[in-house]
Short mmCIF file of C-alpha atoms in Angstrom, two decimals:
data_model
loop_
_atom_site.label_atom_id
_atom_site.label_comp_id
_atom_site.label_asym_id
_atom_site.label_seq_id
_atom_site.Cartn_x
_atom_site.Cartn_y
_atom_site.Cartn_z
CA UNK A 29 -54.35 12.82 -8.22
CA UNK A 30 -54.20 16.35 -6.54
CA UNK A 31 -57.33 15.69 -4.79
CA UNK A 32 -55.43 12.55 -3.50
CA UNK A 33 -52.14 15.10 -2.52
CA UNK A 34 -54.47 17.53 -0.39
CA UNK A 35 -56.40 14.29 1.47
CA UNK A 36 -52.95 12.99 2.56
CA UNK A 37 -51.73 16.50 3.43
CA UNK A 38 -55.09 17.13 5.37
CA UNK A 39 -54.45 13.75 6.76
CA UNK A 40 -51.00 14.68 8.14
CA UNK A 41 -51.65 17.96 9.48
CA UNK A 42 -55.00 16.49 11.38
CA UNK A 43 -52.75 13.91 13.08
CA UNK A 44 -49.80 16.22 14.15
CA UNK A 45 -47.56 14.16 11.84
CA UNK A 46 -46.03 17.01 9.75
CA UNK A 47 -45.22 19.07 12.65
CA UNK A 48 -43.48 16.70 14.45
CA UNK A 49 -41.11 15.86 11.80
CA UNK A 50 -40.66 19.41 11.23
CA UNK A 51 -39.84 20.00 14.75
CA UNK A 52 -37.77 16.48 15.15
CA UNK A 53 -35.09 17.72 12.24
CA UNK A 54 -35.22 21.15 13.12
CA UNK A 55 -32.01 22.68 15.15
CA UNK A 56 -33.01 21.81 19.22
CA UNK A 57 -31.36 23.91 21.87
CA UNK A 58 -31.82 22.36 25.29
CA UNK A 59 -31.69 24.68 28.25
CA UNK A 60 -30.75 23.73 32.31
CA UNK A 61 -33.91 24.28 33.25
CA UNK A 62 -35.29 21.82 31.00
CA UNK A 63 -32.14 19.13 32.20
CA UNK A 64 -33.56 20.15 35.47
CA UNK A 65 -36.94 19.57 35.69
CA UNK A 66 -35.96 15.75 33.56
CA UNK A 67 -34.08 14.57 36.68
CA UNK A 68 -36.65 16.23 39.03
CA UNK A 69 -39.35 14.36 37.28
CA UNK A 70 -40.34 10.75 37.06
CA UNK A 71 -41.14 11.07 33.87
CA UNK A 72 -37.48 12.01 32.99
CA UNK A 73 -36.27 9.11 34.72
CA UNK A 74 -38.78 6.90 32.92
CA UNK A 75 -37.93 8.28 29.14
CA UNK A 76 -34.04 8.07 30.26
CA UNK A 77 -34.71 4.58 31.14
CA UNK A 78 -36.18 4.30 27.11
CA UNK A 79 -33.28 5.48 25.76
CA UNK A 80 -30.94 3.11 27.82
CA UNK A 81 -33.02 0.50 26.61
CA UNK A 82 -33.19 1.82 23.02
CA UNK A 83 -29.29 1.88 22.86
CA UNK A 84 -28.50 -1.19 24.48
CA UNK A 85 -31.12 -3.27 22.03
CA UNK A 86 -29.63 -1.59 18.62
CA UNK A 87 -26.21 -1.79 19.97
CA UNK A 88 -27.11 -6.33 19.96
CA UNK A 89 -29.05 -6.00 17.00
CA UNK A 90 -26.27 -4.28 15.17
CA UNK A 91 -23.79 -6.69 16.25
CA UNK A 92 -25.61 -9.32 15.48
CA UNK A 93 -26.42 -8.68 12.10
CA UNK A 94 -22.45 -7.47 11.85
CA UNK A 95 -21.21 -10.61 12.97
CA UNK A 96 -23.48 -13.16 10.90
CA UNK A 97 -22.87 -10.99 7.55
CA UNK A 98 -18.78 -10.46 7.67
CA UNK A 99 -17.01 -7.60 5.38
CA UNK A 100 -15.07 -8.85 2.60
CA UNK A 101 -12.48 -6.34 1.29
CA UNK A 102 -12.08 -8.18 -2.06
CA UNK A 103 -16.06 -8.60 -2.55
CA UNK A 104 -18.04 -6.04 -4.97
CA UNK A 105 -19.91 -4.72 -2.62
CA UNK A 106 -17.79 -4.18 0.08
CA UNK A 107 -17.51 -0.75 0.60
CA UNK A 108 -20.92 -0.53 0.69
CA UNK A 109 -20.96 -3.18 3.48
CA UNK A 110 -18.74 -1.33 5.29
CA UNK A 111 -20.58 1.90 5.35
CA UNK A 112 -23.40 -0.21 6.29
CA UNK A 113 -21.88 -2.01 9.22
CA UNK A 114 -20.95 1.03 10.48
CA UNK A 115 -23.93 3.43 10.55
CA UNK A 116 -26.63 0.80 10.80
CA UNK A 117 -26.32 0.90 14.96
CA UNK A 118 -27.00 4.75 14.69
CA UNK A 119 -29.36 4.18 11.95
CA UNK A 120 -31.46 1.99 14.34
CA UNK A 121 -31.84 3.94 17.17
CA UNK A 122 -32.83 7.04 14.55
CA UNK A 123 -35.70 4.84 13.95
CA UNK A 124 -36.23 3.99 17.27
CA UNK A 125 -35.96 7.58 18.84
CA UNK A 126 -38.31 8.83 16.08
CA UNK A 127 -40.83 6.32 16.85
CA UNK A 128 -40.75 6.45 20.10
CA UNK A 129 -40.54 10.32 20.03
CA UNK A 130 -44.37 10.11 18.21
CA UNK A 131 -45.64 8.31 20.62
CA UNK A 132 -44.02 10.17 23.89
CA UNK A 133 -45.65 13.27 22.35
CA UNK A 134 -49.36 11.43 21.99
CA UNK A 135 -49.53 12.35 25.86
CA UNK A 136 -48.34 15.73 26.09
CA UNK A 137 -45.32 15.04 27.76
CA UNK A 138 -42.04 16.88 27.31
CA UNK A 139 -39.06 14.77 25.32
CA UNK A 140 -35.68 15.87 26.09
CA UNK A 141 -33.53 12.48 26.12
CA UNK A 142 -35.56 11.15 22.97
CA UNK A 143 -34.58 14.29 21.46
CA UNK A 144 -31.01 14.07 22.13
CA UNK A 145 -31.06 11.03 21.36
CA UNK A 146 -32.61 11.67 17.60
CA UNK A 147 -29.73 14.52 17.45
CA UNK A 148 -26.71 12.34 18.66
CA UNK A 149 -28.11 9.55 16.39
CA UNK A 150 -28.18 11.46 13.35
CA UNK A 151 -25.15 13.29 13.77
CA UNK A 152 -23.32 9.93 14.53
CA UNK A 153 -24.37 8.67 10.94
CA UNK A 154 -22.62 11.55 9.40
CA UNK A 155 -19.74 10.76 11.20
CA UNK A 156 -19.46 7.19 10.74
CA UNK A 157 -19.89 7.73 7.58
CA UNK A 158 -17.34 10.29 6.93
CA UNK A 159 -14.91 8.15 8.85
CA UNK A 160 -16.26 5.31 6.33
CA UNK A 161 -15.19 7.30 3.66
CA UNK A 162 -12.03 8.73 4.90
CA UNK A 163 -10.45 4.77 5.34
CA UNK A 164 -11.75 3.93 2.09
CA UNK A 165 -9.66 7.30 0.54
CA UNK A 166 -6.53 7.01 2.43
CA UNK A 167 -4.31 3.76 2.31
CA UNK A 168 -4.37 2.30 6.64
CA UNK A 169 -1.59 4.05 8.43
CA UNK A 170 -0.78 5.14 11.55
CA UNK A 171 -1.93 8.56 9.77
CA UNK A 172 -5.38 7.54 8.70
CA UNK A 173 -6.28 6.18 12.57
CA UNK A 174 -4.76 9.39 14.11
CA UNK A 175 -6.70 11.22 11.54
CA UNK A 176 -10.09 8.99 12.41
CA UNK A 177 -9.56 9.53 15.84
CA UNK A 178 -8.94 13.48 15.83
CA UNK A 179 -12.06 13.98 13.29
CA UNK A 180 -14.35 11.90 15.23
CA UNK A 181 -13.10 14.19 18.32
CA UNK A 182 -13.61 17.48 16.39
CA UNK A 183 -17.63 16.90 15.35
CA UNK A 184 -17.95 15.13 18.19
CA UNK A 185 -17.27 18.62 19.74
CA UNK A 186 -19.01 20.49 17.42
CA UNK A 187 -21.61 18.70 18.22
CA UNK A 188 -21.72 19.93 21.78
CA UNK A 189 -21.14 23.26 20.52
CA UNK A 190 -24.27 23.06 18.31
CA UNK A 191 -26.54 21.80 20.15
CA UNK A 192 -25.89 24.34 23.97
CA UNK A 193 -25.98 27.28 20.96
CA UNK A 194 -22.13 28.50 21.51
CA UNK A 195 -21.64 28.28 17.98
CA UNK A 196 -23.72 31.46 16.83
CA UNK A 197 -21.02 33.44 19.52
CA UNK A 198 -17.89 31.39 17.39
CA UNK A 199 -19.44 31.71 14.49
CA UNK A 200 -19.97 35.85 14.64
CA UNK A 201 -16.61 36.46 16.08
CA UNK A 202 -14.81 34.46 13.16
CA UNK A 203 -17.08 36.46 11.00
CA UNK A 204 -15.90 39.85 12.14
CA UNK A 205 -12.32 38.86 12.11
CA UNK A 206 -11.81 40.45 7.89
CA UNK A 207 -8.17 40.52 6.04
CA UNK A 208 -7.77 41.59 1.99
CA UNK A 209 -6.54 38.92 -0.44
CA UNK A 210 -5.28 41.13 -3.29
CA UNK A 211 -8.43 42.90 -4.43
CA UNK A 212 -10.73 40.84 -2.40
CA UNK A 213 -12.10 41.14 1.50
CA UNK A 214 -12.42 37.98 3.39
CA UNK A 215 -12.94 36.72 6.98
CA UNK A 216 -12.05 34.12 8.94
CA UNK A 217 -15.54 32.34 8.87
CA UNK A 218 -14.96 32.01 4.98
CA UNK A 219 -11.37 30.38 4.78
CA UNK A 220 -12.36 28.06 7.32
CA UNK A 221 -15.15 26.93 6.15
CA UNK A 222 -13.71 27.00 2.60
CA UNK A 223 -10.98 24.85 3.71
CA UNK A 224 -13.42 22.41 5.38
CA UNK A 225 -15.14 22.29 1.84
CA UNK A 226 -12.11 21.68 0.22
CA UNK A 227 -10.54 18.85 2.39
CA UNK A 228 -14.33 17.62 2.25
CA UNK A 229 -14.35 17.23 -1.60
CA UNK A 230 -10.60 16.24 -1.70
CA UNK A 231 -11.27 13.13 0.51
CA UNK A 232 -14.75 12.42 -1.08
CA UNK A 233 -12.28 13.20 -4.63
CA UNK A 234 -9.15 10.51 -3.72
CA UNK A 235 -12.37 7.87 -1.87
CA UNK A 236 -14.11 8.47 -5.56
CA UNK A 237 -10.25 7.89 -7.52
CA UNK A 238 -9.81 4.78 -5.63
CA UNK A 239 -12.97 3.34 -6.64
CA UNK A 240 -12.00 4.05 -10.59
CA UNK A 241 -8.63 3.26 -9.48
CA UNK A 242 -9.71 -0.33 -8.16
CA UNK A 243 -12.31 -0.48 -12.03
CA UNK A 244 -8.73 0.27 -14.01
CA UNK A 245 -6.28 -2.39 -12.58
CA UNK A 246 -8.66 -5.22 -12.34
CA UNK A 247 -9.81 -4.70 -16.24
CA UNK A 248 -7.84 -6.80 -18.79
CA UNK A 249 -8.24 -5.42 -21.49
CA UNK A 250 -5.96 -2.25 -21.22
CA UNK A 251 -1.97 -2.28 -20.77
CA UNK A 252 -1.33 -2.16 -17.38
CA UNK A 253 1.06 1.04 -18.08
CA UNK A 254 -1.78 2.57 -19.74
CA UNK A 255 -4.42 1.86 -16.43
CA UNK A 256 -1.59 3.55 -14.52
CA UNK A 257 -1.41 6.46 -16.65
CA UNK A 258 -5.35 6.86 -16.52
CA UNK A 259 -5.58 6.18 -12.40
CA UNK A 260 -3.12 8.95 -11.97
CA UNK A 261 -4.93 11.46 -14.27
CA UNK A 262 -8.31 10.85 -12.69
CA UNK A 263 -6.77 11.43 -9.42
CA UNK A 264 -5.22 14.85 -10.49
CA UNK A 265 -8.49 16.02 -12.44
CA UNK A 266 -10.46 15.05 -8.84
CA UNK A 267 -8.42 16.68 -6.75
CA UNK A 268 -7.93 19.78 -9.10
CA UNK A 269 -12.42 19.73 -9.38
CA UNK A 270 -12.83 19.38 -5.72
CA UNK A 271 -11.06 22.67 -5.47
CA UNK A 272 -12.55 24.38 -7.96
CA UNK A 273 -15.89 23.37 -6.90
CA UNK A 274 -15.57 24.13 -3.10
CA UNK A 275 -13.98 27.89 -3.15
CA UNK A 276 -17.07 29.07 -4.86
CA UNK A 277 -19.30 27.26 -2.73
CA UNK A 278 -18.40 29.47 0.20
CA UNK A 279 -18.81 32.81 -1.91
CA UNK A 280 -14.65 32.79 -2.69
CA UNK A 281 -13.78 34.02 -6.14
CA UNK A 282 -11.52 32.09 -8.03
CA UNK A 283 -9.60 34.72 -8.84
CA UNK A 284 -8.27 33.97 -5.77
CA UNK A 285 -6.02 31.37 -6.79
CA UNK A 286 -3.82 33.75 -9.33
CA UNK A 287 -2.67 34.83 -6.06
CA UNK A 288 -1.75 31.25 -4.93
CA UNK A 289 -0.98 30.24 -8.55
CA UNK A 290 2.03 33.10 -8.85
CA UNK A 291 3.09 31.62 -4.97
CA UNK A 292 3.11 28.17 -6.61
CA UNK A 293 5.15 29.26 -9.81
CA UNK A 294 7.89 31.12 -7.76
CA UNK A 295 8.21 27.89 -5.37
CA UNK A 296 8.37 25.71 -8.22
CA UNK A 297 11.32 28.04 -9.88
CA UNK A 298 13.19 27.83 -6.87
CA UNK A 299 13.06 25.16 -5.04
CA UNK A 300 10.89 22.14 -6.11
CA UNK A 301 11.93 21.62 -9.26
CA UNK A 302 12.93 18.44 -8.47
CA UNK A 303 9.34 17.40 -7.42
CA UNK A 304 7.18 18.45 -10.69
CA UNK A 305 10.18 17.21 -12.77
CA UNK A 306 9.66 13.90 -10.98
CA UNK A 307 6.26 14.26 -11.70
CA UNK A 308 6.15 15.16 -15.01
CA UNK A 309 8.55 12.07 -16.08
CA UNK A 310 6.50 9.63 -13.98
CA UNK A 311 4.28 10.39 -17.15
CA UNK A 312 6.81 9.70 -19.81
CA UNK A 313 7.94 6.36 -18.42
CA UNK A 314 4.63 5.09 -17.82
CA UNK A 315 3.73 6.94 -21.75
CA UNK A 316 6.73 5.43 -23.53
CA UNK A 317 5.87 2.04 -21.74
CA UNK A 318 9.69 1.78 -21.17
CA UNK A 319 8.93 0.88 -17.36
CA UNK A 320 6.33 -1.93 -16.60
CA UNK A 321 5.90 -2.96 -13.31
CA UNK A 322 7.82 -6.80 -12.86
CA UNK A 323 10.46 -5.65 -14.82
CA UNK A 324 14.17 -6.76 -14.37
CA UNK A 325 16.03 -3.07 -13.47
CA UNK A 326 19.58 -2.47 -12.76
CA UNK A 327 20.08 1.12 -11.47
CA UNK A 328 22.92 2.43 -10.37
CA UNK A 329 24.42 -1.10 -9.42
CA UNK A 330 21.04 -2.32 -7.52
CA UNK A 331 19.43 -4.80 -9.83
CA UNK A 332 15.89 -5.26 -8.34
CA UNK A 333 12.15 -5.82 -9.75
CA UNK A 334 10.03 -2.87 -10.58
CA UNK A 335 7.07 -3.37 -7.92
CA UNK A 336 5.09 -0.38 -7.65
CA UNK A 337 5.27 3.10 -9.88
CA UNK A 338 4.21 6.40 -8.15
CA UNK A 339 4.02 9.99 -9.17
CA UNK A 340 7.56 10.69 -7.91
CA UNK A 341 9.68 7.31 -7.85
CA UNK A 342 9.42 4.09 -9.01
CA UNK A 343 10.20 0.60 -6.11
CA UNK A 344 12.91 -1.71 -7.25
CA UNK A 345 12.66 -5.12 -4.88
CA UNK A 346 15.29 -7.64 -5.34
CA UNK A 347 15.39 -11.07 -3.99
CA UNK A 348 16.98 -10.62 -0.10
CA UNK A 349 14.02 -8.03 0.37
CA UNK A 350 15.94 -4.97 -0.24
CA UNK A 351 13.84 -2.08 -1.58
CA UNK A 352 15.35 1.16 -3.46
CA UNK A 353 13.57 4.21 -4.28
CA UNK A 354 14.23 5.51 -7.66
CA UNK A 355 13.08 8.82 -8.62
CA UNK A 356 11.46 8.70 -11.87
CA UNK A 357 13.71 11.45 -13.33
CA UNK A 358 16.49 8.93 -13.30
CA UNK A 359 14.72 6.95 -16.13
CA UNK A 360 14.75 9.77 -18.27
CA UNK A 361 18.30 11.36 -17.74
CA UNK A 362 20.27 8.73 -16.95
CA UNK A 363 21.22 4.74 -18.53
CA UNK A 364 19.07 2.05 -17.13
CA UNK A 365 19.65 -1.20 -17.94
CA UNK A 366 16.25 -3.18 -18.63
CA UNK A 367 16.50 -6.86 -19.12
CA UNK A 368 13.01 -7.92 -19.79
CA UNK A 369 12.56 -4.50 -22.13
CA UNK A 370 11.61 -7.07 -25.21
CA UNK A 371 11.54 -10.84 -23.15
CA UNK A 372 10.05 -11.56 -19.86
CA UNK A 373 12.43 -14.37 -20.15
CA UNK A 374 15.77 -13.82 -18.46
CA UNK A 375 19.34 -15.84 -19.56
CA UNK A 376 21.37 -17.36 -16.80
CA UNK A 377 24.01 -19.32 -17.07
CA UNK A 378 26.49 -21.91 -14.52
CA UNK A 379 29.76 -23.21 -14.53
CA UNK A 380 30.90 -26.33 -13.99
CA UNK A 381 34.41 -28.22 -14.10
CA UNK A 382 34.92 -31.64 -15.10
CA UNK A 383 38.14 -33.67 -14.71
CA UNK A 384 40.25 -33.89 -18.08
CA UNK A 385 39.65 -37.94 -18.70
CA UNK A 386 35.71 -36.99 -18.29
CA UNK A 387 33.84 -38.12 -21.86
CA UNK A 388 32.87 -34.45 -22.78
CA UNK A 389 30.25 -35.28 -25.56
CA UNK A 390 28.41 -37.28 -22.32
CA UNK A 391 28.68 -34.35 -20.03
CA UNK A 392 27.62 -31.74 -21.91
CA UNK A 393 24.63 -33.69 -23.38
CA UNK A 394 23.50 -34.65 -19.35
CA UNK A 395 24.03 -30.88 -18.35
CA UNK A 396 21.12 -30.09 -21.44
CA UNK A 397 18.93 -32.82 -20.15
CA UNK A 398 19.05 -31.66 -16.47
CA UNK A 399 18.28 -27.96 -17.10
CA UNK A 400 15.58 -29.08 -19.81
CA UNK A 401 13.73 -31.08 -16.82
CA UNK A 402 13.28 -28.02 -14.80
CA UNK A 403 9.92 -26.85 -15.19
CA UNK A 404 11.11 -22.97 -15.20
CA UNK A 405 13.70 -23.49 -17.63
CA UNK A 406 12.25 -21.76 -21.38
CA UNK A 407 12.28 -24.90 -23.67
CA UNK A 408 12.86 -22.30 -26.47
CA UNK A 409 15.36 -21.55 -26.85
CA UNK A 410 16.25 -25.31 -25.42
CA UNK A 411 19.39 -25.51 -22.97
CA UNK A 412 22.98 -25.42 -24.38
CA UNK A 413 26.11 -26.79 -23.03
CA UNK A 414 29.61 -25.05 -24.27
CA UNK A 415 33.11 -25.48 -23.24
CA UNK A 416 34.56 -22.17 -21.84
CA UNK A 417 38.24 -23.28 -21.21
CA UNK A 418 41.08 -25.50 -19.75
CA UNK A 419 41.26 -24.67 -16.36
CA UNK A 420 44.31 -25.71 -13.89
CA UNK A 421 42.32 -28.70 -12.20
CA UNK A 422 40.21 -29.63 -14.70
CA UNK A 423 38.11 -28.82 -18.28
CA UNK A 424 35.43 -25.64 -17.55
CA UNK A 425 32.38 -26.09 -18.54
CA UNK A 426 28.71 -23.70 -18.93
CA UNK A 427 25.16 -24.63 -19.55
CA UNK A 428 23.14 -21.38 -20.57
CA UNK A 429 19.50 -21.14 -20.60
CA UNK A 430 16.43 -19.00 -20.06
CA UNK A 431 13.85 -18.80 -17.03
CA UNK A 432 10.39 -17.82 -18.07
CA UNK A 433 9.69 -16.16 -14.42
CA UNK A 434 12.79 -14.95 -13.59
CA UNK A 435 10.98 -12.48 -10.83
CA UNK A 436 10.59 -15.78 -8.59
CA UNK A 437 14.16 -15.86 -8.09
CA UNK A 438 17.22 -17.95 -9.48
CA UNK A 439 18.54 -19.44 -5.73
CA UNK A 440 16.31 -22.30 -5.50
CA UNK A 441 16.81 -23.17 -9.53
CA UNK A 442 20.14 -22.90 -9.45
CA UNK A 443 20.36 -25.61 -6.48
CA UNK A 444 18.53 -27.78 -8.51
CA UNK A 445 19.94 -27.93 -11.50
CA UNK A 446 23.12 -28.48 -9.34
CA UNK A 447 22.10 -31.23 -7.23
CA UNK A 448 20.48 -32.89 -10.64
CA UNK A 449 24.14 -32.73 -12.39
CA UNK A 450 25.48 -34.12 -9.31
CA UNK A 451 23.22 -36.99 -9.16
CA UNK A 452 23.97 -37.65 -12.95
CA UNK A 453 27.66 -37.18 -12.72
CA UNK A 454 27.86 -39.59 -9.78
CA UNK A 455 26.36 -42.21 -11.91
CA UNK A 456 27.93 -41.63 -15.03
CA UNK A 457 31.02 -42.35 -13.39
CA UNK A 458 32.33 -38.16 -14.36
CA UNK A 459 34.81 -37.12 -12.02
CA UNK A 460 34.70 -33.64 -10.08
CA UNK A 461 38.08 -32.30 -9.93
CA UNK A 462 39.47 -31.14 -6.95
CA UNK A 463 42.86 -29.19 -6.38
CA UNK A 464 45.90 -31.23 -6.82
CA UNK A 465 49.93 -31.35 -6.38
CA UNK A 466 52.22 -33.32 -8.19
CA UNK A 467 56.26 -32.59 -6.34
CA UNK A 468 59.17 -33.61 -8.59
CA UNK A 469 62.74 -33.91 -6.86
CA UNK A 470 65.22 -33.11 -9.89
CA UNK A 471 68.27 -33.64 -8.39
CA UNK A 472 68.31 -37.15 -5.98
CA UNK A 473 71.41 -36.81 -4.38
CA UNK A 474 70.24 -33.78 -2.79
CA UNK A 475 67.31 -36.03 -1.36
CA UNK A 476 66.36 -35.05 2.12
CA UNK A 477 66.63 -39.15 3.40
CA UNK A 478 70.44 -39.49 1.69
CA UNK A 479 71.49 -35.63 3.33
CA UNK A 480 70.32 -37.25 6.51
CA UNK A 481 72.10 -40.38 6.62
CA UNK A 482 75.30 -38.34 5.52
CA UNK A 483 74.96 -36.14 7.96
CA UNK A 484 74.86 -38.99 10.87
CA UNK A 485 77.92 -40.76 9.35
CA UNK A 486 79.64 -37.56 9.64
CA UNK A 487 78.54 -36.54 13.25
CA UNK A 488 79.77 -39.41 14.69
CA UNK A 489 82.92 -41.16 13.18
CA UNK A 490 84.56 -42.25 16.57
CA UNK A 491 81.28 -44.47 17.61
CA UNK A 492 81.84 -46.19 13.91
CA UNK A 493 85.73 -46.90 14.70
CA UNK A 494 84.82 -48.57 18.02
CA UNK A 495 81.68 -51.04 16.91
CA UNK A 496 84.49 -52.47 14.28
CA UNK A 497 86.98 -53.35 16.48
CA UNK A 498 84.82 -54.89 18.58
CA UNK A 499 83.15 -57.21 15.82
CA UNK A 500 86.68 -57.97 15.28
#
């Protein structure tokens, strides 16, 4: 076996192999004279020319292959789809520059656009798929495109900055730039590039979250409080390791942080108590399992569905579309009035008048029958039809009874069960009542039709005399 290992190293050096790989990966600066004597060369026209064509063939291939295999979100695999789709263009004409570099080379000819293009292509998959990564990490906003936008910008220009060398002069001025942290000496190079780390591990922390996120809700067999409770502690314990884990990897002690920890203690004395009280009871509601996401809330007089629970308030949606933000503090220190606590069910009730010659035994058995046909009515405890009073038009009557999916609304049952009872009613022959007047005149001599015929007698007693006498 080793005599096999030194053949195919003998092998590789004989052919140039190994050196060209370790040239192709190592760090290329390309200087203007080199640009120079491309364009002033047919030969750099003619490996420009390769590279056009290299790009514009991966760029159709990639397509291609994007277009006849889709992404779907809600598949298994497809994150890893995604990352796919999106790095296999630069991928491609890696390969292609690589391959095309080894054979450039055969003649002794310089490379500089192969080159480049090996260099752009590889830093391209590193930042397609750190832009891959970021989306996947960070819910789609308008913050997570600006964000894709101004990091594909920034290594984009480092890029640049890499590869004409102005880095090392960046680099050594950010390095001679020192400041004391308590009882340690740092410069600039370090915190920046132990900030990079950290935002680097905190993305690549929330993008790893999500994924065991996205494992806890879809599994059945835990409570759904208790998958909440376990997303939001993996997310904390990721986001607390990628710190801990990038501040040493830049040579910063992590003594460090008792300087930032005392900061954080004093800010959360003062002023954002609020905030890790919030925090701290989005635990206990989600612990206690008094709060379950579809519950019926009423909170200070907004009656709504619980929706969505976060790590500082909890989403109450009612049935116009109205949303309400509760902090999660509220649950703790204040009354809340759950009414699917113990039932999913929900009691409702409606109230409908009769006339007072209606055959009551009839109506109240047709009000059970028509909420018992509705399919969202809870057959137990079955419908039940009561008599609530004597009203001024007519006999009040309620039929109570309980919806098994009570977040779907009431409006639409309600109309229902109301244009059922009509229906029946109508055929029953039971009357609606409606508002009515009866008018009594006590006294009939102070009619309004005998005051007016006195009153003409006595207007005009002269007219009377003369239609006499002339009869006469």
């Amino acid at each position: 076996m080793s005599n096999l290992s030194s053949t195919g190293n003998q092998l590789l050096e004989s052919t140039g192999i190994a050196d060209f790989f370790s040239g192709l990966f190592a760090r290329q600066q390309f200087a203007s004279q080199l640009l120079e004597r491309s364009f002033n060369n047919p030969e750099g026209w003619l490996e420009l020319g390769v590279v056009a064509a290299i790009m514009a063939v991966t760029f159709w291939l990639s397509s291609y292959w994007i277009k006849k295999h889709p992404v779907q979100e809600s598949n298994r695999w497809g994150f890893a789809r995604h990352i796919t789709q999106r790095i296999l263009w630069p991928i491609l004409m890696l390969i292609s520059a690589v391959v095309a570099l080894y054979f450039w080379n055969l003649n002794d000819n310089n490379a500089l656009w192969l080159q480049l293009l090996a260099m752009a292509s590889r830093w391209m998959i590193l930042i397609r798929f750190a832009l891959a990564v970021v989306h996947a990490a960070l819910p789609t906003s308008k913050f997570t495109d600006w964000l894709e936008r101004f990091l594909s910008g920034f290594l984009w220009f480092a890029f640049v900055l890499w590869v004409s060398g102005i880095d090392d002069i960046i680099i050594n001025g950010m390095k001679s730039l020192e400041f004391p942290i308590g009882s340690v000496k740092l410069n600039l190079f370090t915190v920046v590039t132990g900030l990079l780390w950290v935002v680097v591990l905190m993305v690549f922390a929330l993008w790893l979250a999500r994924f065991i996120d996205n494992r806890l809700m879809s599994s059945s067999r835990l409570d759904l409080n208790l998958r909440i409770v376990l997303s939001k502690v993996v997310k904390t314990v990721m986001l607390a390791l990628s710190v801990l884990i990038a501040l040493p990897l830049v040579g910063i002690d992590l003594t460090v942080l008792s300087v930032f920890g005392g900061a954080l203690g004093v800010g959360i004395g003062f002023g954002l108590q609020k905030v890790a009280s919030n925090y701290i009871s989005g635990f206990i509601i989600l612990g206690d399992r008094s709060i379950r996401p579809g519950d019926r809330l009423t909170v200070n007089d907004f009656t709504g569905y619980v929706t969505k629970i976060t790590s500082r308030f909890v989403v109450l949606s009612n049935a116009s579309g109205s949303e309400a933000l509760i902090p999660n503090e509220t649950f703790v220190t204040s009354t809340v009035i759950n009414e699917s606590y113990t039932n999913a069910s929900l009691r409702q009730s409606l109230n409908i008048q009769v006339a007072y010659n209606t055959d009551l035994t009839k109506a109240l058995s047709i009000l059970e029958e028509v909420a018992a046909e509705q399919d969202r009515v809870d057959a137990s405890p079955p419908p039940k039809a009561v008599i609530t009073g004597f009203g001024e038009n007519g006999i009040d009557l309620s039929i109570g009874f309980w919806v098994k999916d009570p977040e779907n609304g009431f409006v639409v049952l309600f109309s229902n069960i109301f244009y059922s009872v009509w229906k029946r009613f109508n055929a029953e022959g039971i009357e609606f009542p409606f508002p009515q007047r009866e008018v009594r005149i006590l006294n009939e001599g102070l009619a309004p039709e005998n005051l007016g015929v006195a009153a003409s007698v006595e207007k005009n007693p002269d007219e009377s005399e003369s239609t006499t006498k002339h009869q006469a």
